[in-house]
mmCIF file of C-alpha atoms and ligand atoms in Angstrom:
data_model
loop_
_atom_site.group_PDB
_atom_site.id
_atom_site.type_symbol
_atom_site.label_atom_id
_atom_site.label_comp_id
_atom_site.label_asym_id
_atom_site.label_seq_id
_atom_site.Cartn_x
_atom_site.Cartn_y
_atom_site.Cartn_z
ATOM 1 C CA UNK Z 1 95.967 46.619 102.380
ATOM 2 C CA UNK Z 2 95.925 50.491 103.024
ATOM 3 C CA UNK Z 3 98.639 52.689 103.534
ATOM 4 C CA UNK Z 4 98.778 55.745 105.875
ATOM 5 C CA UNK Z 5 100.424 58.379 106.553
ATOM 6 C CA UNK Z 6 101.693 58.920 109.629
ATOM 7 C CA UNK Z 7 102.587 63.225 110.475
ATOM 8 C CA UNK Z 8 104.575 63.673 113.946
ATOM 9 C CA UNK Z 9 105.115 59.528 113.610
ATOM 10 C CA UNK Z 10 108.301 60.309 115.384
ATOM 11 C CA UNK Z 11 106.749 61.386 118.623
ATOM 12 C CA UNK Z 12 105.780 60.310 121.885
ATOM 13 C CA UNK Z 13 101.959 59.152 120.730
ATOM 14 C CA UNK Z 14 103.040 58.647 116.579
ATOM 15 C CA UNK Z 15 105.542 55.945 117.747
ATOM 16 C CA UNK Z 16 102.662 54.049 119.345
ATOM 17 C CA UNK Z 17 100.059 54.624 116.658
ATOM 18 C CA UNK Z 18 102.519 53.539 114.108
ATOM 19 C CA UNK Z 19 103.223 50.492 115.681
ATOM 20 C CA UNK Z 20 99.543 49.596 116.287
ATOM 21 C CA UNK Z 21 98.589 50.444 112.462
ATOM 22 C CA UNK Z 22 101.512 48.249 111.399
ATOM 23 C CA UNK Z 23 100.169 45.280 113.430
ATOM 24 C CA UNK Z 24 96.344 46.103 112.559
ATOM 25 C CA UNK Z 25 98.218 44.687 108.864
ATOM 26 C CA UNK Z 26 98.162 48.745 107.746
ATOM 27 C CA UNK Z 27 101.244 50.007 105.753
ATOM 28 C CA UNK Z 28 102.884 52.995 107.309
ATOM 29 C CA UNK Z 29 104.489 56.014 106.293
ATOM 30 C CA UNK Z 30 105.850 58.557 108.938
ATOM 31 C CA UNK Z 31 106.248 62.070 107.946
ATOM 32 C CA UNK Z 32 108.234 64.154 110.971
ATOM 33 C CA UNK Z 33 110.676 66.717 110.875
ATOM 34 C CA UNK Z 34 112.300 65.260 113.699
ATOM 35 C CA UNK Z 35 112.408 69.211 115.686
ATOM 36 C CA UNK Z 36 111.200 66.742 118.725
ATOM 37 C CA UNK Z 37 110.293 63.346 117.173
ATOM 38 C CA UNK Z 38 113.036 60.903 117.403
ATOM 39 C CA UNK Z 39 114.672 58.772 114.503
ATOM 40 C CA UNK Z 40 115.155 56.226 117.070
ATOM 41 C CA UNK Z 41 111.238 55.995 117.470
ATOM 42 C CA UNK Z 42 110.598 54.997 114.046
ATOM 43 C CA UNK Z 43 109.531 51.267 113.971
ATOM 44 C CA UNK Z 44 110.871 48.478 111.397
ATOM 45 C CA UNK Z 45 108.611 48.235 108.465
ATOM 46 C CA UNK Z 46 107.730 52.260 108.286
ATOM 47 C CA UNK Z 47 108.500 54.306 105.836
ATOM 48 C CA UNK Z 48 110.053 57.727 106.555
ATOM 49 C CA UNK Z 49 110.286 61.038 105.234
ATOM 50 C CA UNK Z 50 112.436 63.646 106.619
ATOM 51 C CA UNK Z 51 109.978 66.695 106.122
ATOM 52 C CA UNK Z 52 107.820 69.592 107.834
ATOM 53 C CA UNK Z 53 104.341 69.046 107.190
ATOM 54 C CA UNK Z 54 104.918 72.834 106.178
ATOM 55 C CA UNK Z 55 106.338 71.205 102.981
ATOM 56 C CA UNK Z 56 102.884 71.000 101.250
ATOM 57 C CA UNK Z 57 105.341 69.648 98.121
ATOM 58 C CA UNK Z 58 106.984 67.188 100.286
ATOM 59 C CA UNK Z 59 103.594 66.274 101.724
ATOM 60 C CA UNK Z 60 102.248 65.633 98.015
ATOM 61 C CA UNK Z 61 104.685 63.038 97.082
ATOM 62 C CA UNK Z 62 104.421 61.749 100.482
ATOM 63 C CA UNK Z 63 100.935 61.375 99.474
ATOM 64 C CA UNK Z 64 101.143 58.691 96.564
ATOM 65 C CA UNK Z 65 99.344 55.655 97.379
ATOM 66 C CA UNK Z 66 97.993 56.226 100.751
ATOM 67 C CA UNK Z 67 94.504 55.950 101.940
ATOM 68 C CA UNK Z 68 94.595 58.426 105.011
ATOM 69 C CA UNK Z 69 96.333 60.737 107.161
ATOM 70 C CA UNK Z 70 96.595 60.694 110.598
ATOM 71 C CA UNK Z 71 97.880 64.274 111.720
ATOM 72 C CA UNK Z 72 99.796 64.380 114.967
ATOM 73 C CA UNK Z 73 102.403 66.819 114.166
ATOM 74 C CA UNK Z 74 101.940 69.975 116.237
ATOM 75 C CA UNK Z 75 103.086 72.062 118.675
ATOM 76 C CA UNK Z 76 101.513 71.267 122.051
ATOM 77 C CA UNK Z 77 102.743 73.011 124.852
ATOM 78 C CA UNK Z 78 100.399 75.409 126.337
ATOM 79 C CA UNK Z 79 102.675 78.108 127.997
ATOM 80 C CA UNK Z 80 104.848 78.391 125.594
ATOM 81 C CA UNK Z 81 101.656 79.049 123.192
ATOM 82 C CA UNK Z 82 100.686 81.802 125.591
ATOM 83 C CA UNK Z 83 104.133 83.673 124.812
ATOM 84 C CA UNK Z 84 104.681 82.489 121.174
ATOM 85 C CA UNK Z 85 101.150 82.527 119.767
ATOM 86 C CA UNK Z 86 102.568 83.050 116.049
ATOM 87 C CA UNK Z 87 104.603 80.175 115.958
ATOM 88 C CA UNK Z 88 101.964 78.245 116.843
ATOM 89 C CA UNK Z 89 99.439 79.649 114.279
ATOM 90 C CA UNK Z 90 101.840 79.050 111.505
ATOM 91 C CA UNK Z 91 103.168 75.356 113.130
ATOM 92 C CA UNK Z 92 99.644 74.681 113.947
ATOM 93 C CA UNK Z 93 97.418 76.305 111.851
ATOM 94 C CA UNK Z 94 99.720 76.793 108.649
ATOM 95 C CA UNK Z 95 100.878 72.803 108.817
ATOM 96 C CA UNK Z 96 97.066 72.354 108.592
ATOM 97 C CA UNK Z 97 96.568 74.491 105.340
ATOM 98 C CA UNK Z 98 99.828 72.803 103.983
ATOM 99 C CA UNK Z 99 98.470 69.135 105.073
ATOM 100 C CA UNK Z 100 94.991 69.717 103.389
ATOM 101 C CA UNK Z 101 95.854 71.350 100.031
ATOM 102 C CA UNK Z 102 98.171 68.434 99.404
ATOM 103 C CA UNK Z 103 95.400 65.676 100.383
ATOM 104 C CA UNK Z 104 93.071 68.117 98.383
ATOM 105 C CA UNK Z 105 95.496 67.658 95.335
ATOM 106 C CA UNK Z 106 96.406 64.048 95.777
ATOM 107 C CA UNK Z 107 92.729 63.001 96.589
ATOM 108 C CA UNK Z 108 93.106 61.428 99.620
ATOM 109 C CA UNK Z 109 90.099 60.268 101.202
ATOM 110 C CA UNK Z 110 90.502 59.697 104.837
ATOM 111 C CA UNK Z 111 91.785 61.912 108.085
ATOM 112 C CA UNK Z 112 92.042 61.721 111.014
ATOM 113 C CA UNK Z 113 93.097 64.641 113.127
ATOM 114 C CA UNK Z 114 94.445 64.932 116.690
ATOM 115 C CA UNK Z 115 92.881 67.299 118.893
ATOM 116 C CA UNK Z 116 92.777 67.885 122.498
ATOM 117 C CA UNK Z 117 90.713 68.531 125.634
ATOM 118 C CA UNK Z 118 92.314 71.724 125.386
ATOM 119 C CA UNK Z 119 89.484 72.751 123.100
ATOM 120 C CA UNK Z 120 86.998 72.903 126.138
ATOM 121 C CA UNK Z 121 88.623 75.265 128.113
ATOM 122 C CA UNK Z 122 87.024 75.507 131.438
ATOM 123 C CA UNK Z 123 84.263 73.374 130.919
ATOM 124 C CA UNK Z 124 80.804 74.259 132.690
ATOM 125 C CA UNK Z 125 80.409 70.480 133.211
ATOM 126 C CA UNK Z 126 82.112 67.125 134.134
ATOM 127 C CA UNK Z 127 82.256 64.700 132.473
ATOM 128 C CA UNK Z 128 82.348 66.751 129.163
ATOM 129 C CA UNK Z 129 80.793 65.465 126.181
ATOM 130 C CA UNK Z 130 81.582 66.503 122.471
ATOM 131 C CA UNK Z 131 78.835 68.792 121.826
ATOM 132 C CA UNK Z 132 79.754 71.044 124.573
ATOM 133 C CA UNK Z 133 81.089 74.923 123.978
ATOM 134 C CA UNK Z 134 84.876 75.425 122.193
ATOM 135 C CA UNK Z 135 86.162 77.866 124.801
ATOM 136 C CA UNK Z 136 89.573 77.338 124.535
ATOM 137 C CA UNK Z 137 91.923 79.486 127.136
ATOM 138 C CA UNK Z 138 95.218 79.370 125.191
ATOM 139 C CA UNK Z 139 96.556 80.207 121.545
ATOM 140 C CA UNK Z 140 97.453 76.378 121.497
ATOM 141 C CA UNK Z 141 93.778 74.938 122.653
ATOM 142 C CA UNK Z 142 92.660 78.099 119.787
ATOM 143 C CA UNK Z 143 94.706 76.448 117.256
ATOM 144 C CA UNK Z 144 93.352 73.119 117.967
ATOM 145 C CA UNK Z 145 89.851 74.269 117.256
ATOM 146 C CA UNK Z 146 90.606 75.986 114.048
ATOM 147 C CA UNK Z 147 92.210 72.763 112.831
ATOM 148 C CA UNK Z 148 89.205 70.881 113.378
ATOM 149 C CA UNK Z 149 87.117 73.542 112.024
ATOM 150 C CA UNK Z 150 89.302 73.271 108.837
ATOM 151 C CA UNK Z 151 88.942 69.098 108.371
ATOM 152 C CA UNK Z 152 85.337 69.981 108.609
ATOM 153 C CA UNK Z 153 84.776 72.586 106.013
ATOM 154 C CA UNK Z 154 87.358 71.063 103.830
ATOM 155 C CA UNK Z 155 85.231 67.664 103.724
ATOM 156 C CA UNK Z 156 82.137 70.072 102.913
ATOM 157 C CA UNK Z 157 84.161 71.609 100.463
ATOM 158 C CA UNK Z 158 85.305 68.155 98.933
ATOM 159 C CA UNK Z 159 81.973 66.259 99.037
ATOM 160 C CA UNK Z 160 81.076 66.139 95.546
ATOM 161 C CA UNK Z 161 84.526 65.812 93.858
ATOM 162 C CA UNK Z 162 86.574 63.947 96.011
ATOM 163 C CA UNK Z 163 84.796 63.092 99.389
ATOM 164 C CA UNK Z 164 87.060 63.338 102.661
ATOM 165 C CA UNK Z 165 86.011 60.828 105.406
ATOM 166 C CA UNK Z 166 87.089 62.578 109.085
ATOM 167 C CA UNK Z 167 87.450 61.633 112.416
ATOM 168 C CA UNK Z 168 88.802 64.242 114.946
ATOM 169 C CA UNK Z 169 90.412 62.759 118.247
ATOM 170 C CA UNK Z 170 90.007 65.180 121.059
ATOM 171 C CA UNK Z 171 92.736 63.568 123.637
ATOM 172 C CA UNK Z 172 92.601 64.127 127.624
ATOM 173 C CA UNK Z 173 95.500 63.504 129.413
ATOM 174 C CA UNK Z 174 97.856 61.267 127.874
ATOM 175 C CA UNK Z 175 100.503 59.402 130.262
ATOM 176 C CA UNK Z 176 102.630 56.067 130.292
ATOM 177 C CA UNK Z 177 104.172 53.866 127.515
ATOM 178 C CA UNK Z 178 103.777 50.836 125.473
ATOM 179 C CA UNK Z 179 107.505 49.853 125.979
ATOM 180 C CA UNK Z 180 110.192 51.262 127.873
ATOM 181 C CA UNK Z 181 112.419 52.787 124.669
ATOM 182 C CA UNK Z 182 108.720 54.556 123.763
ATOM 183 C CA UNK Z 183 108.549 56.708 127.367
ATOM 184 C CA UNK Z 184 107.413 60.913 127.037
ATOM 185 C CA UNK Z 185 110.949 62.376 126.966
ATOM 186 C CA UNK Z 186 109.469 66.138 126.737
ATOM 187 C CA UNK Z 187 108.610 66.337 130.571
ATOM 188 C CA UNK Z 188 105.971 69.082 130.253
ATOM 189 C CA UNK Z 189 103.331 66.924 131.878
ATOM 190 C CA UNK Z 190 102.370 65.799 135.527
ATOM 191 C CA UNK Z 191 104.024 62.275 135.815
ATOM 192 C CA UNK Z 192 106.678 63.051 134.156
ATOM 193 C CA UNK Z 193 107.275 66.038 136.065
ATOM 194 C CA UNK Z 194 106.586 64.002 139.374
ATOM 195 C CA UNK Z 195 109.620 61.525 138.130
ATOM 196 C CA UNK Z 196 112.192 64.504 137.380
ATOM 197 C CA UNK Z 197 111.640 65.783 141.092
ATOM 198 C CA UNK Z 198 112.188 62.587 142.623
ATOM 199 C CA UNK Z 199 115.378 62.205 140.258
ATOM 200 C CA UNK Z 200 116.443 65.463 141.404
ATOM 201 C CA UNK Z 201 115.754 64.285 144.938
ATOM 202 C CA UNK Z 202 112.931 67.046 145.407
ATOM 203 C CA UNK Z 203 109.586 67.047 146.778
ATOM 204 C CA UNK Z 204 106.968 67.242 143.579
ATOM 205 C CA UNK Z 205 104.333 69.947 143.778
ATOM 206 C CA UNK Z 206 100.899 70.010 143.628
ATOM 207 C CA UNK Z 207 99.912 73.195 141.841
ATOM 208 C CA UNK Z 208 97.028 74.261 144.003
ATOM 209 C CA UNK Z 209 95.060 72.749 147.035
ATOM 210 C CA UNK Z 210 91.972 74.472 147.337
ATOM 211 C CA UNK Z 211 90.240 73.586 143.772
ATOM 212 C CA UNK Z 212 86.516 72.800 144.410
ATOM 213 C CA UNK Z 213 87.552 69.137 143.607
ATOM 214 C CA UNK Z 214 86.945 66.278 146.336
ATOM 215 C CA UNK Z 215 90.017 66.444 147.752
ATOM 216 C CA UNK Z 216 91.355 70.226 146.708
ATOM 217 C CA UNK Z 217 93.404 69.207 144.054
ATOM 218 C CA UNK Z 218 92.827 69.061 140.233
ATOM 219 C CA UNK Z 219 91.220 66.486 138.391
ATOM 220 C CA UNK Z 220 92.075 65.081 134.876
ATOM 221 C CA UNK Z 221 91.358 62.378 132.649
ATOM 222 C CA UNK Z 222 94.260 60.254 132.539
ATOM 223 C CA UNK Z 223 94.529 58.259 129.279
ATOM 224 C CA UNK Z 224 96.961 55.275 128.925
ATOM 225 C CA UNK Z 225 98.917 55.959 125.437
ATOM 226 C CA UNK Z 226 98.565 52.871 124.204
ATOM 227 C CA UNK Z 227 94.777 53.102 124.618
ATOM 228 C CA UNK Z 228 94.913 55.957 122.592
ATOM 229 C CA UNK Z 229 97.080 54.617 120.325
ATOM 230 C CA UNK Z 230 94.028 51.362 119.600
ATOM 231 C CA UNK Z 231 91.444 54.336 119.682
ATOM 232 C CA UNK Z 232 93.661 55.719 116.265
ATOM 233 C CA UNK Z 233 93.191 52.366 114.647
ATOM 234 C CA UNK Z 234 89.876 52.089 115.205
ATOM 235 C CA UNK Z 235 89.418 55.648 113.993
ATOM 236 C CA UNK Z 236 91.338 55.058 110.687
ATOM 237 C CA UNK Z 237 89.153 51.629 110.130
ATOM 238 C CA UNK Z 238 86.304 53.856 110.255
ATOM 239 C CA UNK Z 239 87.353 56.192 107.909
ATOM 240 C CA UNK Z 240 88.024 53.624 105.496
ATOM 241 C CA UNK Z 241 84.585 52.892 105.412
ATOM 242 C CA UNK Z 242 83.796 56.174 103.741
ATOM 243 C CA UNK Z 243 81.520 59.035 104.615
ATOM 244 C CA UNK Z 244 82.581 59.952 108.333
ATOM 245 C CA UNK Z 245 82.377 63.066 109.994
ATOM 246 C CA UNK Z 246 82.781 62.535 113.708
ATOM 247 C CA UNK Z 247 84.170 63.864 116.574
ATOM 248 C CA UNK Z 248 85.183 61.670 119.822
ATOM 249 C CA UNK Z 249 86.963 62.410 123.204
ATOM 250 C CA UNK Z 250 89.577 60.006 124.016
ATOM 251 C CA UNK Z 251 89.968 59.322 127.606
ATOM 252 C CA UNK Z 252 88.761 56.693 130.273
ATOM 253 C CA UNK Z 253 85.766 58.730 131.793
ATOM 254 C CA UNK Z 254 87.185 58.565 135.468
ATOM 255 C CA UNK Z 255 88.790 61.563 137.204
ATOM 256 C CA UNK Z 256 91.990 61.357 138.699
ATOM 257 C CA UNK Z 257 93.185 64.337 141.043
ATOM 258 C CA UNK Z 258 96.798 65.269 141.530
ATOM 259 C CA UNK Z 259 96.749 63.858 145.206
ATOM 260 C CA UNK Z 260 95.789 60.376 143.502
ATOM 261 C CA UNK Z 261 98.157 60.628 141.236
ATOM 262 C CA UNK Z 262 101.097 61.132 143.759
ATOM 263 C CA UNK Z 263 99.436 58.458 145.305
ATOM 264 C CA UNK Z 264 100.159 56.016 142.309
ATOM 265 C CA UNK Z 265 103.547 57.115 142.085
ATOM 266 C CA UNK Z 266 103.983 56.384 145.832
ATOM 267 C CA UNK Z 267 102.621 52.748 145.175
ATOM 268 C CA UNK Z 268 104.851 52.167 141.940
ATOM 269 C CA UNK Z 269 108.251 53.399 143.649
ATOM 270 C CA UNK Z 270 107.468 51.949 147.159
ATOM 271 C CA UNK Z 271 107.369 55.052 149.195
ATOM 272 C CA UNK Z 272 105.805 58.061 150.004
ATOM 273 C CA UNK Z 273 106.716 60.838 147.325
ATOM 274 C CA UNK Z 274 106.212 63.861 149.802
ATOM 275 C CA UNK Z 275 104.401 65.820 147.796
ATOM 276 C CA UNK Z 276 103.972 69.408 148.790
ATOM 277 C CA UNK Z 277 100.925 72.267 148.044
ATOM 278 C CA UNK Z 278 102.369 75.273 145.921
ATOM 279 C CA UNK Z 279 100.391 77.982 144.712
ATOM 280 C CA UNK Z 280 97.746 77.232 141.660
ATOM 281 C CA UNK Z 281 99.209 77.195 138.235
ATOM 282 C CA UNK Z 282 97.682 79.899 135.741
ATOM 283 C CA UNK Z 283 95.076 79.016 134.026
ATOM 284 C CA UNK Z 284 94.413 75.541 134.907
ATOM 285 C CA UNK Z 285 90.544 74.227 134.793
ATOM 286 C CA UNK Z 286 89.466 72.674 138.170
ATOM 287 C CA UNK Z 287 88.355 69.593 136.612
ATOM 288 C CA UNK Z 288 88.623 67.799 133.222
ATOM 289 C CA UNK Z 289 87.161 64.561 132.611
ATOM 290 C CA UNK Z 290 85.648 63.240 129.214
ATOM 291 C CA UNK Z 291 82.471 62.166 128.698
ATOM 292 C CA UNK Z 292 83.643 58.645 126.733
ATOM 293 C CA UNK Z 293 79.473 57.611 125.946
ATOM 294 C CA UNK Z 294 80.125 58.218 122.491
ATOM 295 C CA UNK Z 295 83.194 56.356 121.674
ATOM 296 C CA UNK Z 296 82.326 53.929 123.344
ATOM 297 C CA UNK Z 297 78.880 53.442 121.292
ATOM 298 C CA UNK Z 298 80.262 55.169 117.761
ATOM 299 C CA UNK Z 299 83.728 53.702 117.922
ATOM 300 C CA UNK Z 300 83.542 50.316 120.076
ATOM 301 C CA UNK Z 301 86.558 51.479 121.535
ATOM 302 C CA UNK Z 302 87.223 52.036 125.532
ATOM 303 C CA UNK Z 303 90.441 52.146 127.716
ATOM 304 C CA UNK Z 304 91.450 49.117 129.012
ATOM 305 C CA UNK Z 305 94.271 50.364 130.890
ATOM 306 C CA UNK Z 306 94.114 52.531 134.669
ATOM 307 C CA UNK Z 307 96.045 55.035 136.697
ATOM 308 C CA UNK Z 308 98.597 52.600 137.954
ATOM 309 C CA UNK Z 309 99.488 51.317 134.424
ATOM 310 C CA UNK Z 310 100.392 54.684 133.276
ATOM 311 C CA UNK Z 311 102.440 55.391 136.745
ATOM 312 C CA UNK Z 312 103.729 52.071 136.354
ATOM 313 C CA UNK Z 313 104.593 52.193 132.285
ATOM 314 C CA UNK Z 314 105.872 55.821 132.380
ATOM 315 C CA UNK Z 315 108.245 54.744 135.457
ATOM 316 C CA UNK Z 316 109.852 51.698 133.918
ATOM 317 C CA UNK Z 317 110.462 53.613 130.534
ATOM 318 C CA UNK Z 318 112.769 56.110 132.779
ATOM 319 C CA UNK Z 319 115.275 52.928 133.218
HETATM 320 C C1 UD1 P 1 97.762 68.906 129.375
HETATM 321 C C2 UD1 P 1 98.294 69.602 128.294
HETATM 322 C C3 UD1 P 1 97.635 70.152 127.446
HETATM 323 C C4 UD1 P 1 96.594 69.286 127.062
HETATM 324 C C5 UD1 P 1 95.371 68.842 128.049
HETATM 325 C C6 UD1 P 1 94.060 67.942 127.687
HETATM 326 C C7 UD1 P 1 100.482 70.193 128.474
HETATM 327 C C8 UD1 P 1 101.783 71.460 129.173
HETATM 328 N N1 UD1 P 1 99.082 70.461 128.704
HETATM 329 O O1 UD1 P 1 97.173 69.897 130.168
HETATM 330 O O2 UD1 P 1 98.376 70.322 125.939
HETATM 331 O O3 UD1 P 1 95.620 69.711 126.049
HETATM 332 O O4 UD1 P 1 96.701 68.032 128.963
HETATM 333 O O5 UD1 P 1 93.623 67.741 128.861
HETATM 334 O O6 UD1 P 1 100.864 69.219 127.798
HETATM 335 N N2 UD1 P 1 100.282 69.526 138.365
HETATM 336 C C9 UD1 P 1 100.690 69.839 139.480
HETATM 337 N N3 UD1 P 1 102.432 69.417 139.460
HETATM 338 C C10 UD1 P 1 103.277 69.596 138.385
HETATM 339 C C11 UD1 P 1 102.646 69.346 136.915
HETATM 340 C C12 UD1 P 1 101.187 69.521 137.055
HETATM 341 O O7 UD1 P 1 100.369 69.634 140.402
HETATM 342 O O8 UD1 P 1 104.245 69.536 138.833
HETATM 343 C C13 UD1 P 1 99.014 69.136 137.914
HETATM 344 C C14 UD1 P 1 98.612 70.765 136.874
HETATM 345 O O9 UD1 P 1 98.092 71.827 137.524
HETATM 346 C C15 UD1 P 1 97.457 70.349 136.337
HETATM 347 C C16 UD1 P 1 97.689 68.321 136.307
HETATM 348 O O10 UD1 P 1 98.969 68.358 136.792
HETATM 349 O O11 UD1 P 1 96.067 69.768 137.286
HETATM 350 C C17 UD1 P 1 97.438 68.361 134.973
HETATM 351 O O12 UD1 P 1 99.064 68.952 134.251
HETATM 352 P P1 UD1 P 1 99.385 68.733 132.799
HETATM 353 O O13 UD1 P 1 100.176 67.295 132.883
HETATM 354 O O14 UD1 P 1 100.739 69.538 132.609
HETATM 355 O O15 UD1 P 1 98.353 68.501 132.093
HETATM 356 P P2 UD1 P 1 97.079 69.837 131.613
HETATM 357 O O16 UD1 P 1 97.234 70.949 132.125
HETATM 358 O O17 UD1 P 1 95.711 69.106 132.519
#
């Protein structure tokens, strides 16, 4: 039996990953500073350390007996990162320095890193493969690119002494909930924002209707958080086999437009949500869809749930 440390394990995604790791027969320690994570999300059976990844000593202590780290703890709001870049560099890049130092000290052999489709910026083609250029458009995306480089560089440096086997997962647009109590409470993303608008009795907004897409609204690759959690367990298992250095997109490979998401919400709530078109939001690429060939071939993982599952489970999680 192996033990994995989950940084950010009390967050929306982390809580789903923790449950799946436990179900896979692995032991789990969650390290979370609870700034956005919730104590209530920490599952029975997981050990818990309340600390920031910036606290290298605390991380080092938590790594005792640990085979690998799944590193999810990070700031993740694109707009906030533009306004406060140093906050993002301190938390995301500084957090990675601290974590990798503690892992080197403890000779921890495995790492799964939570990256983002934000590393691609505005991609020149779609679907986008892992070898495409990395041209992030925000400090958030930049910190994710730097984090990827740091993991890769550290594995090279440790190769002859304490080898580090690693997988980077580039998440596309994560949505839905594995159970009603595990929903996304941050409301920064399209589906929670649509439900928030409906709760206020307002019309949900479509940011831009003149994009060069099939219906004029932006296209994204929405991935169910339960599918994403399963990808982490597969990545952890691959890392445990040793000698791994891999980057995978995690998406469905299927694009959905904002209008199609509105349609799915209308189906789930049983009435037309009456979405209104407003101006474009600055910095939104027209289309961002994952090529999933590599993760399917090399990790044997593919998404099992569709947009309707995401919208229905997100709705159920709102109570
Ligand atoms: C999201 C994440 C980003 C992540 C990226 C990966 C946020 C804020 N953004 O970006 O961290 O790296 O996925 O692909 O967490 N929209 C509307 N109306 C709304 C809200 C959104 O039309 O009320 C549109 C947006 O213009 C966009 C789409 O819905 O086209 C999705 O938006 P959002 O959920 O914010 O995600 P991304 O911006 O794609």
